[in-house]
Amino acid sequence: MESGMTDIKKIFHSFGINDLLNASTSGLVLFKKDRSQEKDVVRYICTVDNESARRLTGQKSLTGLSWQQMVGEGAEVGDPLLCPDIELHFKSLNVWCRASNVAVDDSHFMCTLTDITPRKKTEERESNVLSILTDAEDSMRFGSWMWDLESDTNEWSSGLYSLLGYSPEQVTEIRASYDLYLSHVHTDDAEILRHAVEDSIRNQRSFNAEYRIKTISGQEKYVMSRGQFRVGEGAKPAMSIGSVFDLTSIRNIQNELEKKVDELNRSNFDLEQFAYVASHDLQEPLRKIVSFGERLEKRSQGALDEEMGLYLDRILNATRRMQDMINNLLEFSRVARSKEGFVATDLNTIISGTLSDLEIAIQNKDAVIAIDALPTRVEVIPTQMSQLFNNLLSNSLKFTQEERKPEITIKSDRLSKSDQLNYGLPAQGDYVRITFSDNGIGFENNDSSRIFTLFQRLRGRSEFEGAGIGLAVCKKVVENHSGIIMASGKSGQGAIFTIILPLTQS
């Protein structure tokens, strides 16, 4: 025993008290009561400090400083011995310390400073994250929960309380629980949520559920819960965690859109029926006008003067144009109303039939047509696909240049997945791209948005015949096939029509 005490004395004598103080990683500051002050005022002055204390406080020396000077002006810490364990912030270094004050005797106390900056920064980050989460919950109308399945305790975020209609004052008076939440679920939808949650816990997997809730004021809301099961590990219990999203505004918008779509579909159907019936009803009187006009023209040969003959000729020409427009309207109406009859079809057969139908026009124009092999199996409505090819080829044969031999090229290729995404198409499924290009009169690209509009003509009737319906029919056919049609061109150099069709109709 005597030998041990001797060793300790040797250590103390060899190092000295300052060496021992400075060896501590904690800040050590000894304060002495200042007896020179008034009796009613308690003041403590630093008499001893170590290197760690100076490093933590940012002071070159603490000796001679009062307690208040060390902690900083404005820090309300009061009597240090009445606050034995406090947190101090030294602003010059942005360092946080826990100050533990222990009385040594009636006149002295020792302050131990422990660096807690990492913990305070973590708390600050957590506070910022919590603030961001709270703001997000308020703006996006959702709330979150954590359910300890072993202790059956629940924690709800402020957003979840708000979603259920609880005020901040009411939150302190209630205990969050699964049963309390279920009491807010609409009675007709309670089984939906209960089944989803129980299945999630039983099979240890995530769940999604849409249902209705009622707030404490009786307001009904559409919500969606997304939850997941977290397996317990070690000291961590099994948990169910997730969020509840308010879908009320989205559901209301969806309901309004569905109503508008229904109204628009009814309106479109009525318009199509009207166009079809009106066109049929107009056919007969127009046929009579043309028939009697032609009879009059034959019987009056030589009887009418030049001016009267011109009038009759204009009447017949206008009536025939009206017949053509009505026939085109009937064709458009039939295409718009018919969206059934998809069959797997060889497009090479369709294009061969189209070339046969247009054989005379191709010969008259002395046109050269080059065609790549087209897909042999595409789900289409054959009659409509024939209309599409016929109208596009007829368009290229019509808008030619007199001094240039017409050349028409038809190509096809399969779209890559990246191309599908670029066109705004879903990645799933396969698509084919077919292009019709010619060297005709072309058009300016700023007219490409108008070219598929019903009755829209880029050229005058005196230059080229037509009612301006053919390309509108093409657009309707492609839309019926869930595809895309685009046009590009350059005046005097030709036009390119690009068609994208799904290989199968889902």
CSV table of C-alpha atoms in Angstrom, one decimal, residues 74-356:
chain,number,residue,atom,x,y,z
A,74,GLY,CA,-27.0,37.8,-23.1
A,75,ALA,CA,-26.8,34.2,-22.1
A,76,GLU,CA,-29.4,33.8,-19.3
A,77,VAL,CA,-27.8,31.1,-17.1
A,78,GLY,CA,-28.2,32.7,-13.7
A,79,ASP,CA,-26.3,31.4,-10.7
A,80,PRO,CA,-24.0,28.6,-11.9
A,81,LEU,CA,-24.5,26.5,-8.8
A,82,LEU,CA,-28.3,26.7,-9.3
A,83,CYS,CA,-27.8,25.4,-12.9
A,84,PRO,CA,-25.5,22.4,-12.3
A,85,ASP,CA,-25.9,21.0,-15.9
A,86,ILE,CA,-26.6,23.5,-18.7
A,87,GLU,CA,-25.8,23.8,-22.5
A,88,LEU,CA,-23.7,26.8,-23.6
A,89,HIS,CA,-23.1,28.1,-27.2
A,90,PHE,CA,-19.8,29.8,-27.8
A,91,LYS,CA,-20.6,31.9,-30.9
A,92,SER,CA,-17.1,32.8,-32.0
A,93,LEU,CA,-16.3,29.2,-32.8
A,94,ASN,CA,-19.9,27.9,-33.2
A,95,VAL,CA,-19.2,25.3,-30.5
A,96,TRP,CA,-21.8,23.8,-28.1
A,97,CYS,CA,-20.7,22.5,-24.7
A,98,ARG,CA,-22.4,21.0,-21.8
A,99,ALA,CA,-21.3,22.7,-18.6
A,100,SER,CA,-21.4,20.6,-15.4
A,101,ASN,CA,-20.9,22.7,-12.3
A,102,VAL,CA,-19.8,21.0,-9.0
A,103,ALA,CA,-19.1,22.9,-5.8
A,104,VAL,CA,-15.6,22.3,-4.4
A,105,ASP,CA,-16.2,24.2,-1.1
A,106,ASP,CA,-18.1,27.3,0.0
A,107,SER,CA,-15.9,29.6,-2.2
A,108,HIS,CA,-15.1,27.5,-5.2
A,109,PHE,CA,-16.8,25.4,-7.9
A,110,MET,CA,-15.4,23.4,-10.8
A,111,CYS,CA,-17.0,23.8,-14.3
A,112,THR,CA,-16.4,20.9,-16.7
A,113,LEU,CA,-17.0,21.7,-20.4
A,114,THR,CA,-17.9,18.7,-22.7
A,115,ASP,CA,-18.0,19.3,-26.5
A,116,ILE,CA,-21.6,18.4,-27.7
A,117,THR,CA,-21.3,20.2,-31.1
A,118,PRO,CA,-21.8,17.0,-33.2
A,119,ARG,CA,-25.0,16.1,-31.2
A,120,LYS,CA,-26.3,19.6,-31.5
A,121,LYS,CA,-25.7,19.6,-35.3
A,122,THR,CA,-27.5,16.3,-35.6
A,123,GLU,CA,-30.4,17.8,-33.6
A,124,GLU,CA,-30.4,20.9,-35.8
A,125,ARG,CA,-30.4,18.7,-39.0
A,126,GLU,CA,-33.3,16.6,-37.5
A,127,SER,CA,-35.1,19.8,-36.6
A,128,ASN,CA,-34.7,21.2,-40.2
A,129,VAL,CA,-35.8,17.9,-41.7
A,130,LEU,CA,-38.9,17.9,-39.4
A,131,SER,CA,-39.6,21.5,-40.4
A,132,ILE,CA,-39.3,20.6,-44.1
A,133,LEU,CA,-41.6,17.6,-43.6
A,134,THR,CA,-44.1,19.6,-41.7
A,135,ASP,CA,-44.2,22.2,-44.5
A,136,ALA,CA,-44.4,19.5,-47.1
A,137,GLU,CA,-47.3,17.9,-45.3
A,138,ASP,CA,-49.1,21.2,-45.1
A,139,SER,CA,-48.6,22.1,-48.8
A,140,MET,CA,-49.2,18.6,-50.2
A,141,ARG,CA,-51.9,17.5,-47.7
A,142,PHE,CA,-50.5,14.3,-46.3
A,143,GLY,CA,-49.6,12.8,-42.9
A,144,SER,CA,-47.4,10.0,-41.6
A,145,TRP,CA,-47.5,7.3,-39.0
A,146,MET,CA,-45.2,4.9,-37.1
A,147,TRP,CA,-46.8,1.9,-35.4
A,148,ASP,CA,-44.8,-0.2,-33.0
A,149,LEU,CA,-46.4,-3.5,-33.4
A,150,GLU,CA,-44.9,-5.0,-30.3
A,151,SER,CA,-46.0,-2.4,-27.8
A,152,ASP,CA,-49.0,-1.3,-29.9
A,153,THR,CA,-48.0,2.4,-29.7
A,154,ASN,CA,-48.6,4.9,-32.5
A,155,GLU,CA,-46.8,8.1,-33.4
A,156,TRP,CA,-48.6,10.4,-35.9
A,157,SER,CA,-47.1,13.5,-37.6
A,158,SER,CA,-48.8,16.8,-37.3
A,159,GLY,CA,-50.0,16.4,-40.9
A,160,LEU,CA,-52.0,13.3,-40.0
A,161,TYR,CA,-53.7,15.0,-37.1
A,162,SER,CA,-54.5,17.9,-39.4
A,163,LEU,CA,-55.8,15.5,-42.1
A,164,LEU,CA,-58.3,14.1,-39.6
A,165,GLY,CA,-59.4,17.6,-38.6
A,166,TYR,CA,-57.7,17.9,-35.1
A,167,SER,CA,-56.5,21.3,-34.0
A,168,PRO,CA,-53.0,21.6,-32.3
A,169,GLU,CA,-54.8,22.1,-29.0
A,170,GLN,CA,-56.7,18.8,-29.4
A,171,VAL,CA,-53.6,16.8,-30.3
A,172,THR,CA,-52.3,17.0,-26.7
A,173,GLU,CA,-55.6,15.6,-25.4
A,174,ILE,CA,-55.8,12.4,-27.5
A,175,ARG,CA,-53.7,9.3,-27.8
A,176,ALA,CA,-52.8,8.2,-31.3
A,177,SER,CA,-53.8,4.6,-32.1
A,178,TYR,CA,-54.8,2.3,-35.0
A,179,ASP,CA,-58.3,2.0,-33.5
A,180,LEU,CA,-58.7,5.8,-33.4
A,181,TYR,CA,-57.7,6.0,-37.0
A,182,LEU,CA,-60.1,3.3,-38.0
A,183,SER,CA,-62.9,5.2,-36.3
A,184,HIS,CA,-62.4,8.0,-38.9
A,185,VAL,CA,-62.6,5.6,-41.9
A,186,HIS,CA,-65.9,5.5,-43.7
A,187,THR,CA,-67.9,2.5,-42.6
A,188,ASP,CA,-68.3,1.3,-46.2
A,189,ASP,CA,-64.6,1.4,-46.8
A,190,ALA,CA,-63.3,0.2,-43.4
A,191,GLU,CA,-62.8,-3.4,-44.6
A,192,ILE,CA,-60.6,-2.2,-47.5
A,193,LEU,CA,-58.1,-0.6,-45.1
A,194,ARG,CA,-58.3,-3.3,-42.5
A,195,HIS,CA,-57.7,-6.1,-45.1
A,196,ALA,CA,-54.7,-4.2,-46.6
A,197,VAL,CA,-53.1,-3.6,-43.2
A,198,GLU,CA,-53.6,-7.1,-41.9
A,199,ASP,CA,-52.3,-8.6,-45.1
A,200,SER,CA,-49.2,-6.3,-44.9
A,201,ILE,CA,-48.4,-7.4,-41.3
A,202,ARG,CA,-49.2,-11.1,-42.0
A,203,ASN,CA,-47.1,-11.3,-45.2
A,204,GLN,CA,-44.5,-8.6,-44.2
A,205,ARG,CA,-44.9,-6.5,-47.3
A,206,SER,CA,-46.0,-3.0,-48.4
A,207,PHE,CA,-49.6,-2.0,-49.2
A,208,ASN,CA,-51.6,0.7,-51.0
A,209,ALA,CA,-55.2,1.4,-50.3
A,210,GLU,CA,-57.7,4.0,-51.4
A,211,TYR,CA,-60.7,4.8,-49.2
A,212,ARG,CA,-62.7,7.5,-47.6
A,213,ILE,CA,-62.4,9.1,-44.2
A,214,LYS,CA,-64.5,11.4,-42.1
A,215,THR,CA,-62.9,14.3,-40.1
A,216,ILE,CA,-64.0,15.1,-36.6
A,217,SER,CA,-66.2,17.8,-38.2
A,218,GLY,CA,-67.9,15.2,-40.5
A,219,GLN,CA,-66.2,16.3,-43.7
A,220,GLU,CA,-65.7,13.4,-46.1
A,221,LYS,CA,-62.3,13.0,-47.8
A,222,TYR,CA,-60.8,10.6,-50.3
A,223,VAL,CA,-57.4,9.4,-49.2
A,224,MET,CA,-54.7,6.8,-50.1
A,225,SER,CA,-52.5,5.0,-47.6
A,226,ARG,CA,-49.1,3.7,-48.6
A,227,GLY,CA,-47.5,1.6,-45.8
A,228,GLN,CA,-44.8,-0.9,-45.4
A,229,PHE,CA,-43.8,-3.5,-42.8
A,230,ARG,CA,-40.4,-3.2,-41.2
A,231,VAL,CA,-39.0,-6.3,-39.7
A,232,GLY,CA,-37.7,-6.1,-36.1
A,233,GLU,CA,-34.0,-6.6,-35.6
A,234,GLY,CA,-32.2,-6.8,-32.3
A,235,ALA,CA,-33.6,-4.2,-30.0
A,236,LYS,CA,-35.6,-2.6,-32.8
A,237,PRO,CA,-39.3,-3.7,-32.8
A,238,ALA,CA,-41.3,-4.7,-35.8
A,239,MET,CA,-43.0,-1.6,-37.2
A,240,SER,CA,-45.7,-0.5,-39.6
A,241,ILE,CA,-44.8,2.9,-41.2
A,242,GLY,CA,-46.4,4.9,-44.0
A,243,SER,CA,-48.2,8.0,-45.1
A,244,VAL,CA,-51.8,9.0,-45.9
A,245,PHE,CA,-52.4,11.3,-48.9
A,246,ASP,CA,-55.4,13.5,-49.4
A,247,LEU,CA,-56.8,12.7,-52.8
A,248,THR,CA,-60.1,14.7,-52.4
A,249,SER,CA,-59.2,17.6,-54.8
A,250,ILE,CA,-57.7,15.1,-57.4
A,251,ARG,CA,-60.8,12.9,-57.2
A,252,ASN,CA,-63.1,15.9,-57.6
A,253,ILE,CA,-61.1,17.0,-60.7
A,254,GLN,CA,-61.3,13.4,-62.0
A,255,ASN,CA,-65.0,13.3,-61.5
A,256,GLU,CA,-65.4,16.6,-63.3
A,257,LEU,CA,-63.2,15.5,-66.2
A,258,GLU,CA,-65.2,12.2,-66.5
A,259,LYS,CA,-68.4,14.2,-66.7
A,260,LYS,CA,-66.9,16.5,-69.3
A,261,VAL,CA,-65.6,13.5,-71.3
A,262,ASP,CA,-69.0,11.9,-71.2
A,263,GLU,CA,-70.6,15.2,-72.3
A,264,LEU,CA,-68.1,15.6,-75.1
A,265,ASN,CA,-68.5,12.0,-76.3
A,266,ARG,CA,-72.3,12.5,-76.4
A,267,SER,CA,-71.8,15.7,-78.3
A,268,ASN,CA,-69.4,14.1,-80.7
A,269,PHE,CA,-71.8,11.2,-81.3
A,270,ASP,CA,-74.7,13.6,-81.9
A,271,LEU,CA,-72.6,15.6,-84.3
A,272,GLU,CA,-71.5,12.5,-86.2
A,273,GLN,CA,-75.0,11.3,-86.4
A,274,PHE,CA,-76.2,14.7,-87.6
A,275,ALA,CA,-73.4,14.8,-90.3
A,276,TYR,CA,-74.3,11.3,-91.4
A,277,VAL,CA,-78.0,11.9,-91.6
A,278,ALA,CA,-77.7,15.4,-93.0
A,279,SER,CA,-75.3,14.1,-95.7
A,280,HIS,CA,-77.7,11.3,-96.7
A,281,ASP,CA,-80.7,13.7,-96.8
A,282,LEU,CA,-78.7,16.2,-99.0
A,283,GLN,CA,-77.7,13.5,-101.5
A,284,GLU,CA,-81.1,13.1,-103.1
A,285,PRO,CA,-81.9,16.8,-103.8
A,286,LEU,CA,-78.4,17.3,-105.2
A,287,ARG,CA,-78.7,14.3,-107.5
A,288,LYS,CA,-81.9,15.8,-108.8
A,289,ILE,CA,-80.3,19.2,-109.4
A,290,VAL,CA,-77.4,17.6,-111.3
A,291,SER,CA,-79.8,15.2,-113.2
A,292,PHE,CA,-82.2,18.0,-114.3
A,293,GLY,CA,-79.3,20.4,-114.9
A,294,GLU,CA,-77.7,17.9,-117.3
A,295,ARG,CA,-81.0,17.3,-119.1
A,296,LEU,CA,-81.5,21.1,-119.4
A,297,GLU,CA,-77.9,21.4,-120.7
A,298,LYS,CA,-78.6,18.8,-123.4
A,299,ARG,CA,-82.0,20.1,-124.5
A,300,SER,CA,-80.9,23.8,-124.5
A,301,GLN,CA,-77.9,23.4,-126.7
A,302,GLY,CA,-78.0,26.2,-129.2
A,303,ALA,CA,-81.0,27.7,-127.5
A,304,LEU,CA,-79.2,29.5,-124.6
A,305,ASP,CA,-76.9,32.5,-125.2
A,306,GLU,CA,-73.3,32.4,-124.1
A,307,GLU,CA,-74.0,34.1,-120.7
A,308,MET,CA,-77.0,31.8,-119.8
A,309,GLY,CA,-74.9,28.7,-120.8
A,310,LEU,CA,-72.1,30.0,-118.5
A,311,TYR,CA,-74.6,30.3,-115.6
A,312,LEU,CA,-75.9,26.8,-116.1
A,313,ASP,CA,-72.3,25.4,-116.3
A,314,ARG,CA,-71.4,27.1,-113.0
A,315,ILE,CA,-74.5,25.7,-111.3
A,316,LEU,CA,-73.6,22.2,-112.4
A,317,ASN,CA,-70.0,22.6,-111.3
A,318,ALA,CA,-70.9,23.9,-107.9
A,319,THR,CA,-73.5,21.1,-107.4
A,320,ARG,CA,-71.0,18.4,-108.3
A,321,ARG,CA,-68.4,19.9,-105.8
A,322,MET,CA,-71.2,19.8,-103.2
A,323,GLN,CA,-71.7,16.1,-104.0
A,324,ASP,CA,-68.0,15.4,-103.6
A,325,MET,CA,-67.9,17.2,-100.3
A,326,ILE,CA,-70.9,15.3,-99.0
A,327,ASN,CA,-69.4,12.0,-100.1
A,328,ASN,CA,-66.2,12.9,-98.3
A,329,LEU,CA,-68.1,13.9,-95.2
A,330,LEU,CA,-69.8,10.5,-95.3
A,331,GLU,CA,-66.5,8.8,-95.6
A,332,PHE,CA,-65.1,10.8,-92.6
A,333,SER,CA,-68.2,10.1,-90.6
A,334,ARG,CA,-67.9,6.4,-91.3
A,335,VAL,CA,-64.3,6.4,-90.2
A,336,ALA,CA,-65.0,8.4,-87.0
A,337,ARG,CA,-67.8,6.0,-86.0
A,338,SER,CA,-66.1,2.7,-86.8
A,339,LYS,CA,-63.4,1.6,-84.3
A,340,GLU,CA,-64.0,-2.2,-84.4
A,341,GLY,CA,-62.9,-5.0,-86.6
A,342,PHE,CA,-59.1,-5.2,-85.8
A,343,VAL,CA,-57.5,-8.2,-87.3
A,344,ALA,CA,-53.8,-9.3,-87.8
A,345,THR,CA,-53.1,-8.0,-91.3
A,346,ASP,CA,-50.2,-8.1,-93.8
A,347,LEU,CA,-49.7,-4.4,-94.8
A,348,ASN,CA,-48.0,-5.5,-98.0
A,349,THR,CA,-51.3,-6.9,-99.2
A,350,ILE,CA,-53.0,-3.6,-98.3
A,351,ILE,CA,-50.5,-1.5,-100.3
A,352,SER,CA,-50.7,-3.9,-103.3
A,353,GLY,CA,-54.4,-3.4,-103.4
A,354,THR,CA,-54.0,0.4,-103.1
A,355,LEU,CA,-51.5,0.4,-106.0
A,356,SER,CA,-53.9,-1.6,-108.1
